[in-house]
PDB file of C-alpha atoms in Angstrom:
ATOM      1  CA  GLU L 290      16.515   3.355  69.984  1.00 49.00           C
ATOM      2  CA  ASN L 291      18.336   6.514  68.964  1.00 52.00           C
ATOM      3  CA  ASP L 292      19.390   4.802  65.742  1.00 57.00           C
ATOM      4  CA  LEU L 293      15.745   4.482  64.752  1.00 56.00           C
ATOM      5  CA  GLN L 294      14.970   8.159  65.202  1.00 63.00           C
ATOM      6  CA  ILE L 295      14.795  10.290  62.069  1.00 60.00           C
ATOM      7  CA  ASP L 296      15.958  13.895  62.128  1.00 63.00           C
ATOM      8  CA  LEU L 297      13.116  16.014  60.725  1.00 63.00           C
ATOM      9  CA  THR L 298      14.661  19.419  61.240  1.00 66.00           C
ATOM     10  CA  ASN L 299      15.621  19.776  57.569  1.00 67.00           C
ATOM     11  CA  MET L 300      12.339  18.403  56.163  1.00 59.00           C
ATOM     12  CA  ASP L 301      11.226  21.693  54.601  1.00 66.00           C
ATOM     13  CA  ASN L 302      14.392  21.828  52.504  1.00 68.00           C
ATOM     14  CA  GLU L 303      14.187  18.215  51.352  1.00 66.00           C
ATOM     15  CA  GLN L 304      10.674  18.161  49.967  1.00 66.00           C
ATOM     16  CA  ARG L 305       8.813  19.945  47.225  1.00 67.00           C
ATOM     17  CA  GLU L 306       5.278  19.893  45.991  1.00 66.00           C
ATOM     18  CA  VAL L 307       4.740  17.801  42.864  1.00 58.00           C
ATOM     19  CA  LYS L 308       2.510  19.577  40.393  1.00 62.00           C
ATOM     20  CA  SER L 309       0.755  17.675  37.620  1.00 62.00           C
ATOM     21  CA  THR L 310       1.859  18.536  34.110  1.00 64.00           C
ATOM     22  CA  GLU L 311      -0.754  20.397  32.111  1.00 71.00           C
ATOM     23  CA  ILE L 312      -1.845  18.434  29.057  1.00 76.00           C
ATOM     24  CA  LYS L 313      -2.221  20.816  26.143  1.00 79.00           C
ATOM     25  CA  ASP L 314      -4.992  20.318  23.624  1.00 85.00           C
ATOM     26  CA  TYR L 315      -4.241  19.521  19.984  1.00 90.00           C
ATOM     27  CA  CYS L 316      -5.689  20.363  16.586  1.00 94.00           C
ATOM     28  CA  LYS L 317      -8.653  18.074  15.841  1.00 95.00           C
ATOM     29  CA  ASN L 318      -8.356  18.414  12.055  1.00 98.00           C
ATOM     30  CA  ILE L 319      -5.995  15.424  11.767  1.00 98.00           C
ATOM     31  CA  TRP L 320      -4.577  13.919   8.567  1.00 98.00           C
ATOM     32  CA  TYR L 321      -2.233  11.082   7.648  1.00 98.00           C
ATOM     33  CA  SER L 322       0.026  11.454   4.618  1.00 98.00           C
ATOM     34  CA  ASP L 323       2.705   9.726   2.601  1.00 98.00           C
ATOM     35  CA  CYS L 324       4.816  10.610  -0.438  1.00 98.00           C
ATOM     36  CA  GLU L 325       6.205   8.580  -3.303  1.00 97.00           C
ATOM     37  CA  SER L 326       9.172   9.829  -5.263  1.00 97.00           C
ATOM     38  CA  PHE L 327      11.085   9.490  -8.489  1.00 96.00           C
ATOM     39  CA  VAL L 328      14.275   7.648  -7.510  1.00 94.00           C
ATOM     40  CA  SER L 329      15.859   7.009 -10.901  1.00 80.00           C
ATOM     41  CA  THR L 330      18.087  10.083 -10.577  1.00 77.00           C
ATOM     42  CA  SER L 331      20.713  10.900  -7.957  1.00 77.00           C
ATOM     43  CA  LYS L 332      18.299  13.280  -6.199  1.00 87.00           C
ATOM     44  CA  HIS L 333      14.870  11.961  -5.273  1.00 94.00           C
ATOM     45  CA  SER L 334      11.969  14.201  -6.286  1.00 96.00           C
ATOM     46  CA  LEU L 335       8.265  14.296  -5.491  1.00 97.00           C
ATOM     47  CA  TYR L 336       5.946  12.123  -7.589  1.00 97.00           C
ATOM     48  CA  LEU L 337       2.777  11.389  -5.559  1.00 98.00           C
ATOM     49  CA  ILE L 338       1.426  12.703  -2.283  1.00 98.00           C
ATOM     50  CA  GLY L 339      -1.508  11.043  -0.557  1.00 98.00           C
ATOM     51  CA  CYS L 340      -3.583  12.003   2.456  1.00 98.00           C
ATOM     52  CA  VAL L 341      -6.556  10.758   4.433  1.00 98.00           C
ATOM     53  CA  SER L 342      -8.557  12.489   7.159  1.00 98.00           C
ATOM     54  CA  ILE L 343      -9.414  11.244  10.627  1.00 97.00           C
ATOM     55  CA  ASP L 344     -13.060  11.734   9.620  1.00 97.00           C
ATOM     56  CA  SER L 345     -13.092   9.573   6.477  1.00 96.00           C
ATOM     57  CA  ASP L 346     -11.276   6.665   4.824  1.00 97.00           C
ATOM     58  CA  ASP L 347     -11.337   8.343   1.407  1.00 97.00           C
ATOM     59  CA  VAL L 348      -7.722   8.859   0.342  1.00 98.00           C
ATOM     60  CA  SER L 349      -6.813  11.818  -1.884  1.00 98.00           C
ATOM     61  CA  ILE L 350      -3.752  11.448  -4.122  1.00 98.00           C
ATOM     62  CA  PHE L 351      -2.009  14.242  -6.014  1.00 98.00           C
ATOM     63  CA  ASN L 352       0.284  13.408  -8.927  1.00 98.00           C
ATOM     64  CA  VAL L 353       2.817  16.049  -9.962  1.00 97.00           C
ATOM     65  CA  CYS L 354       2.559  14.837 -13.565  1.00 97.00           C
ATOM     66  CA  ASP L 355      -1.153  15.684 -13.634  1.00 96.00           C
ATOM     67  CA  GLN L 356      -0.484  19.357 -12.942  1.00 94.00           C
ATOM     68  CA  LYS L 357      -0.377  22.005 -15.653  1.00 89.00           C
ATOM     69  CA  GLU L 358       2.240  24.708 -15.190  1.00 81.00           C
ATOM     70  CA  TRP L 359       0.736  27.946 -13.984  1.00 83.00           C
ATOM     71  CA  LYS L 360       2.658  31.221 -14.092  1.00 82.00           C
ATOM     72  CA  ASP L 361       6.131  30.564 -12.639  1.00 85.00           C
ATOM     73  CA  ASN L 362       5.094  27.688 -10.376  1.00 89.00           C
ATOM     74  CA  SER L 363       6.462  24.191 -10.849  1.00 94.00           C
ATOM     75  CA  ILE L 364       4.185  21.176 -11.177  1.00 95.00           C
ATOM     76  CA  GLU L 365       5.515  19.980  -7.814  1.00 96.00           C
ATOM     77  CA  GLN L 366       4.488  23.259  -6.202  1.00 97.00           C
ATOM     78  CA  LEU L 367       0.986  23.000  -7.654  1.00 97.00           C
ATOM     79  CA  ALA L 368       0.563  19.436  -6.364  1.00 97.00           C
ATOM     80  CA  VAL L 369       1.720  20.471  -2.871  1.00 98.00           C
ATOM     81  CA  TRP L 370      -0.698  23.411  -2.863  1.00 97.00           C
ATOM     82  CA  LYS L 371      -3.564  21.057  -3.721  1.00 98.00           C
ATOM     83  CA  TRP L 372      -2.530  18.820  -0.839  1.00 98.00           C
ATOM     84  CA  LEU L 373      -2.389  21.791   1.554  1.00 98.00           C
ATOM     85  CA  LYS L 374      -5.732  23.053   0.279  1.00 98.00           C
ATOM     86  CA  THR L 375      -7.231  19.645   1.048  1.00 98.00           C
ATOM     87  CA  ILE L 376      -5.874  19.198   4.571  1.00 98.00           C
ATOM     88  CA  THR L 377      -6.741  22.791   5.585  1.00 98.00           C
ATOM     89  CA  LYS L 378     -10.211  22.433   4.029  1.00 97.00           C
ATOM     90  CA  ASP L 379      -9.568  25.190   1.508  1.00 96.00           C
ATOM     91  CA  GLY L 380      -7.630  27.322   3.985  1.00 96.00           C
ATOM     92  CA  THR L 381     -10.403  27.447   6.593  1.00 97.00           C
ATOM     93  CA  GLN L 382      -8.864  25.261   9.343  1.00 97.00           C
ATOM     94  CA  ASP L 383      -5.518  24.586  10.983  1.00 98.00           C
ATOM     95  CA  ALA L 384      -4.298  21.050  10.344  1.00 98.00           C
ATOM     96  CA  LEU L 385      -2.228  18.368  12.081  1.00 98.00           C
ATOM     97  CA  CYS L 386      -0.660  15.922   9.621  1.00 98.00           C
ATOM     98  CA  TYR L 387       1.359  12.771  10.331  1.00 98.00           C
ATOM     99  CA  PHE L 388       4.048  11.182   8.158  1.00 98.00           C
ATOM    100  CA  HIS L 389       5.864   7.953   9.051  1.00 97.00           C
ATOM    101  CA  ASN L 390       9.518   8.977   8.729  1.00 92.00           C
ATOM    102  CA  LEU L 391       8.867  12.692   8.323  1.00 96.00           C
ATOM    103  CA  LYS L 392      12.503  13.485   7.487  1.00 96.00           C
ATOM    104  CA  TYR L 393      12.337  11.764   4.091  1.00 96.00           C
ATOM    105  CA  ASP L 394       8.980  13.242   3.109  1.00 97.00           C
ATOM    106  CA  PHE L 395       9.965  16.674   4.364  1.00 97.00           C
ATOM    107  CA  ASN L 396      13.077  16.633   2.177  1.00 96.00           C
ATOM    108  CA  LEU L 397      10.785  16.085  -0.815  1.00 97.00           C
ATOM    109  CA  LEU L 398       8.362  18.841   0.233  1.00 98.00           C
ATOM    110  CA  MET L 399      10.393  21.511   2.028  1.00 96.00           C
ATOM    111  CA  GLN L 400      11.133  23.764  -0.957  1.00 96.00           C
ATOM    112  CA  TYR L 401       7.401  24.058  -1.642  1.00 97.00           C
ATOM    113  CA  LEU L 402       6.345  24.981   1.917  1.00 98.00           C
ATOM    114  CA  ASN L 403       6.086  28.256   3.830  1.00 97.00           C
ATOM    115  CA  ILE L 404       8.001  27.017   6.877  1.00 97.00           C
ATOM    116  CA  LYS L 405       7.648  28.781  10.228  1.00 97.00           C
ATOM    117  CA  GLY L 406       9.594  26.442  12.492  1.00 97.00           C
ATOM    118  CA  ILE L 407      11.271  23.047  12.732  1.00 96.00           C
ATOM    119  CA  CYS L 408      11.809  20.890  15.841  1.00 95.00           C
ATOM    120  CA  GLU L 409      15.029  19.023  15.067  1.00 93.00           C
ATOM    121  CA  LYS L 410      17.618  17.232  17.197  1.00 91.00           C
ATOM    122  CA  ASP L 411      20.677  15.195  16.191  1.00 90.00           C
ATOM    123  CA  GLY L 412      19.536  15.099  12.585  1.00 90.00           C
ATOM    124  CA  ALA L 413      16.044  13.834  13.443  1.00 92.00           C
ATOM    125  CA  ILE L 414      12.969  15.927  12.643  1.00 95.00           C
ATOM    126  CA  TYR L 415      10.150  15.746  15.186  1.00 95.00           C
ATOM    127  CA  ASN L 416       7.746  18.267  13.730  1.00 96.00           C
ATOM    128  CA  VAL L 417       7.514  21.130  11.250  1.00 97.00           C
ATOM    129  CA  LYS L 418       5.163  24.096  11.443  1.00 98.00           C
ATOM    130  CA  LEU L 419       4.162  25.983   8.324  1.00 97.00           C
ATOM    131  CA  SER L 420       1.433  28.298   7.114  1.00 97.00           C
ATOM    132  CA  TYR L 421      -1.021  28.098   4.250  1.00 97.00           C
ATOM    133  CA  LYS L 422      -3.569  30.839   3.542  1.00 96.00           C
ATOM    134  CA  GLY L 423      -3.099  32.123   7.103  1.00 96.00           C
ATOM    135  CA  LYS L 424      -3.701  28.726   8.719  1.00 97.00           C
ATOM    136  CA  GLU L 425      -1.117  26.747  10.680  1.00 98.00           C
ATOM    137  CA  VAL L 426      -0.199  23.275   9.501  1.00 98.00           C
ATOM    138  CA  GLU L 427       1.859  21.045  11.786  1.00 98.00           C
ATOM    139  CA  LEU L 428       3.656  18.046  10.310  1.00 98.00           C
ATOM    140  CA  ARG L 429       4.622  15.322  12.808  1.00 97.00           C
ATOM    141  CA  ASP L 430       6.685  12.150  12.605  1.00 97.00           C
ATOM    142  CA  SER L 431       4.608   9.153  13.697  1.00 97.00           C
ATOM    143  CA  PHE L 432       7.803   7.048  13.877  1.00 96.00           C
ATOM    144  CA  LYS L 433       8.678   8.988  17.049  1.00 95.00           C
ATOM    145  CA  LEU L 434       5.507   7.524  18.573  1.00 94.00           C
ATOM    146  CA  LEU L 435       5.623   4.081  16.962  1.00 93.00           C
ATOM    147  CA  SER L 436       9.193   3.094  16.203  1.00 92.00           C
ATOM    148  CA  LEU L 437       8.402   0.175  13.928  1.00 92.00           C
ATOM    149  CA  GLY L 438       8.071  -0.058  10.177  1.00 92.00           C
ATOM    150  CA  LEU L 439       4.721   0.705   8.620  1.00 92.00           C
ATOM    151  CA  ALA L 440       4.621  -2.858   7.264  1.00 90.00           C
ATOM    152  CA  LYS L 441       4.406  -4.137  10.870  1.00 93.00           C
ATOM    153  CA  PHE L 442       1.397  -2.005  11.838  1.00 94.00           C
ATOM    154  CA  ASN L 443      -1.112  -4.487  10.456  1.00 92.00           C
ATOM    155  CA  LYS L 444       0.088  -7.427  12.570  1.00 92.00           C
ATOM    156  CA  THR L 445       0.876  -5.334  15.647  1.00 93.00           C
ATOM    157  CA  PHE L 446      -2.588  -3.814  15.886  1.00 93.00           C
ATOM    158  CA  GLY L 447      -4.608  -6.474  14.053  1.00 93.00           C
ATOM    159  CA  LEU L 448      -5.819  -3.973  11.460  1.00 93.00           C
ATOM    160  CA  GLY L 449      -6.941  -6.464   8.825  1.00 90.00           C
ATOM    161  CA  LEU L 450      -5.151  -4.421   6.153  1.00 91.00           C
ATOM    162  CA  ASP L 451      -2.480  -6.894   5.056  1.00 89.00           C
ATOM    163  CA  LYS L 452      -1.369  -6.552   1.432  1.00 90.00           C
ATOM    164  CA  LEU L 453       1.192  -8.188  -0.841  1.00 90.00           C
ATOM    165  CA  GLU L 454       3.757  -5.729  -2.181  1.00 93.00           C
ATOM    166  CA  ALA L 455       6.047  -5.843  -5.192  1.00 95.00           C
ATOM    167  CA  ILE L 456       7.096  -2.451  -6.528  1.00 96.00           C
ATOM    168  CA  SER L 457       9.856  -1.431  -8.907  1.00 96.00           C
ATOM    169  CA  TYR L 458      10.699   2.027  -7.620  1.00 95.00           C
ATOM    170  CA  GLU L 459      13.248   2.620 -10.368  1.00 94.00           C
ATOM    171  CA  TYR L 460      10.617   2.010 -13.068  1.00 96.00           C
ATOM    172  CA  TYR L 461       8.804   5.245 -12.284  1.00 96.00           C
ATOM    173  CA  THR L 462       9.852   8.290 -14.291  1.00 95.00           C
ATOM    174  CA  PRO L 463       7.871  11.271 -15.593  1.00 95.00           C
ATOM    175  CA  GLU L 464       7.959   9.661 -19.040  1.00 95.00           C
ATOM    176  CA  ASN L 465       6.351   6.454 -17.700  1.00 96.00           C
ATOM    177  CA  ASN L 466       3.559   8.222 -15.843  1.00 97.00           C
ATOM    178  CA  ASP L 467       0.141   6.707 -16.652  1.00 96.00           C
ATOM    179  CA  VAL L 468       1.541   4.669 -19.550  1.00 97.00           C
ATOM    180  CA  ILE L 469      -0.235   1.346 -20.116  1.00 96.00           C
ATOM    181  CA  VAL L 470       2.264  -1.508 -20.497  1.00 96.00           C
ATOM    182  CA  ASP L 471       2.404  -5.268 -20.785  1.00 95.00           C
ATOM    183  CA  LYS L 472       2.670  -6.877 -17.343  1.00 95.00           C
ATOM    184  CA  LYS L 473       5.962  -8.470 -18.427  1.00 95.00           C
ATOM    185  CA  VAL L 474       7.564  -5.027 -18.857  1.00 96.00           C
ATOM    186  CA  TYR L 475       6.943  -4.153 -15.226  1.00 96.00           C
ATOM    187  CA  ARG L 476       7.726  -7.660 -14.007  1.00 96.00           C
ATOM    188  CA  ASN L 477      11.142  -7.542 -15.670  1.00 96.00           C
ATOM    189  CA  ALA L 478      11.855  -4.264 -13.882  1.00 95.00           C
ATOM    190  CA  LEU L 479      11.490  -5.924 -10.475  1.00 96.00           C
ATOM    191  CA  GLY L 480      14.794  -6.611  -8.792  1.00 88.00           C
ATOM    192  CA  SER L 481      14.426 -10.027  -7.192  1.00 93.00           C
ATOM    193  CA  ASP L 482      12.848 -13.378  -7.978  1.00 96.00           C
ATOM    194  CA  LYS L 483      10.870 -13.063  -4.740  1.00 96.00           C
ATOM    195  CA  ASP L 484       9.339  -9.782  -5.913  1.00 96.00           C
ATOM    196  CA  LYS L 485       8.531 -11.329  -9.303  1.00 97.00           C
ATOM    197  CA  THR L 486       6.756 -14.241  -7.644  1.00 97.00           C
ATOM    198  CA  THR L 487       4.796 -11.839  -5.440  1.00 96.00           C
ATOM    199  CA  PHE L 488       3.946  -9.732  -8.486  1.00 96.00           C
ATOM    200  CA  ASP L 489       2.571 -12.815 -10.266  1.00 95.00           C
ATOM    201  CA  LEU L 490       0.322 -13.553  -7.296  1.00 96.00           C
ATOM    202  CA  ILE L 491      -0.949  -9.964  -7.264  1.00 95.00           C
ATOM    203  CA  MET L 492      -1.607  -9.973 -11.001  1.00 95.00           C
ATOM    204  CA  ASN L 493      -3.496 -13.293 -10.814  1.00 94.00           C
ATOM    205  CA  GLN L 494      -5.571 -11.895  -7.973  1.00 92.00           C
ATOM    206  CA  ASP L 495      -6.243  -8.317  -9.124  1.00 89.00           C
ATOM    207  CA  TYR L 496      -5.697  -8.351 -12.906  1.00 87.00           C
ATOM    208  CA  PRO L 497      -6.544 -11.918 -13.989  1.00 88.00           C
ATOM    209  CA  ASP L 498      -8.120 -11.097 -17.359  1.00 85.00           C
ATOM    210  CA  SER L 499      -5.657  -8.598 -18.776  1.00 87.00           C
ATOM    211  CA  LYS L 500      -2.113  -8.754 -20.147  1.00 91.00           C
ATOM    212  CA  GLU L 501      -1.698  -5.001 -19.713  1.00 92.00           C
ATOM    213  CA  PHE L 502      -2.014  -2.704 -16.757  1.00 92.00           C
ATOM    214  CA  ASN L 503      -1.204   0.811 -15.568  1.00 96.00           C
ATOM    215  CA  PRO L 504       1.830   0.900 -13.219  1.00 97.00           C
ATOM    216  CA  THR L 505       0.896   4.401 -12.022  1.00 97.00           C
ATOM    217  CA  ALA L 506      -2.570   3.263 -10.939  1.00 96.00           C
ATOM    218  CA  TYR L 507      -0.916   0.217  -9.350  1.00 96.00           C
ATOM    219  CA  TYR L 508       1.446   2.495  -7.389  1.00 97.00           C
ATOM    220  CA  LYS L 509      -1.453   4.650  -6.215  1.00 97.00           C
ATOM    221  CA  VAL L 510      -3.142   1.598  -4.704  1.00 96.00           C
ATOM    222  CA  TYR L 511      -0.122   1.054  -2.459  1.00 96.00           C
ATOM    223  CA  LEU L 512       0.081   4.711  -1.524  1.00 97.00           C
ATOM    224  CA  GLU L 513      -3.602   4.649  -0.576  1.00 97.00           C
ATOM    225  CA  HIS L 514      -2.993   1.505   1.474  1.00 96.00           C
ATOM    226  CA  ASP L 515      -0.033   3.056   3.324  1.00 97.00           C
ATOM    227  CA  CYS L 516      -2.032   6.165   4.227  1.00 98.00           C
ATOM    228  CA  LEU L 517      -4.839   4.010   5.651  1.00 97.00           C
ATOM    229  CA  VAL L 518      -2.436   1.741   7.561  1.00 97.00           C
ATOM    230  CA  LEU L 519      -0.809   4.799   9.151  1.00 97.00           C
ATOM    231  CA  LYS L 520      -4.210   6.195  10.080  1.00 97.00           C
ATOM    232  CA  LYS L 521      -5.569   2.945  11.531  1.00 97.00           C
ATOM    233  CA  GLY L 522      -2.343   2.265  13.429  1.00 96.00           C
ATOM    234  CA  LEU L 523      -2.310   5.667  15.115  1.00 97.00           C
ATOM    235  CA  GLU L 524      -6.012   5.413  15.880  1.00 97.00           C
ATOM    236  CA  ALA L 525      -5.418   2.024  17.526  1.00 96.00           C
ATOM    237  CA  MET L 526      -2.541   3.402  19.590  1.00 95.00           C
ATOM    238  CA  ASN L 527      -4.627   6.422  20.560  1.00 95.00           C
ATOM    239  CA  LYS L 528      -7.438   4.177  21.815  1.00 96.00           C
ATOM    240  CA  ILE L 529      -5.028   2.085  23.891  1.00 94.00           C
ATOM    241  CA  LEU L 530      -3.564   5.200  25.527  1.00 94.00           C
ATOM    242  CA  LEU L 531      -6.975   6.714  26.229  1.00 94.00           C
ATOM    243  CA  ASP L 532      -8.135   3.440  27.793  1.00 95.00           C
ATOM    244  CA  ILE L 533      -5.217   3.294  30.235  1.00 92.00           C
ATOM    245  CA  THR L 534      -5.310   7.022  31.135  1.00 92.00           C
ATOM    246  CA  ASP L 535      -9.062   7.362  31.674  1.00 93.00           C
ATOM    247  CA  ASN L 536      -9.377   9.406  28.464  1.00 91.00           C
ATOM    248  CA  LYS L 537      -6.866  11.997  29.673  1.00 91.00           C
ATOM    249  CA  LEU L 538      -3.928  11.350  27.330  1.00 93.00           C
ATOM    250  CA  GLY L 539      -3.804  10.027  23.785  1.00 94.00           C
ATOM    251  CA  ALA L 540      -1.368   9.623  20.904  1.00 94.00           C
ATOM    252  CA  TYR L 541      -2.081  13.089  19.521  1.00 96.00           C
ATOM    253  CA  HIS L 542      -1.153  14.964  22.689  1.00 94.00           C
ATOM    254  CA  LYS L 543       2.631  14.501  22.416  1.00 92.00           C
ATOM    255  CA  LEU L 544       5.374  14.256  19.791  1.00 93.00           C
ATOM    256  CA  THR L 545       7.234  11.220  21.164  1.00 93.00           C
ATOM    257  CA  ILE L 546       6.613   7.983  23.021  1.00 91.00           C
ATOM    258  CA  SER L 547       8.994   9.097  25.778  1.00 91.00           C
ATOM    259  CA  SER L 548       7.021  12.296  26.427  1.00 89.00           C
ATOM    260  CA  LEU L 549       3.801  10.250  26.480  1.00 88.00           C
ATOM    261  CA  THR L 550       5.368   7.875  29.003  1.00 85.00           C
TER     262      THR L 550
END
């Protein structure tokens, strides 16, 4: 009988009150972005930057080659300013902007940003805070929430946004920007027979009556698609989380899946 008795004399020292963690609010002006780069040189550089708002499926794309030099600012700087102007609604609102694999995009953008702070650990970048016209812009890495490639979002969440892809990244240079070419020129620049077969399917589907096309416009279509896939994937994840937490906690509340868990 004595073996079944529990000594309670030290209870006060062995217990503590569990307090619920306060869930902080987040910026509601949410955007989803992606960059494309020139990769033909040893150092990648910014080419296109796209973005889409939580409030609309209209994707805005800014091409560095479309910018005209102004004062001492580079064309890359001017394109980044136009992107920042868009996501802050002309400098009137703070903004929260997601990139899938922020580290790569940030390396393209960092020299053109007014950076206030970076959350980084073991070489990984979780978020970046910067200012534009007195407003705070927070860049976050969606890969820290959804650790799967963007190409898998469509099947994972049933988005209905599947798309064939065949892109020659090395083809794109400032000199080739917006140049109309024969389809064969671009096809020959593709690296594998698989990509060439895919390209033929895309051309037969989207450009059946023309021998020529614009590779820059073609590239923009994929950038637009990637921005929308990122948006729809995060929205789907957010809905799932809100459903299982009685609308208390969603994807936008935390930086990582572990902190959400």
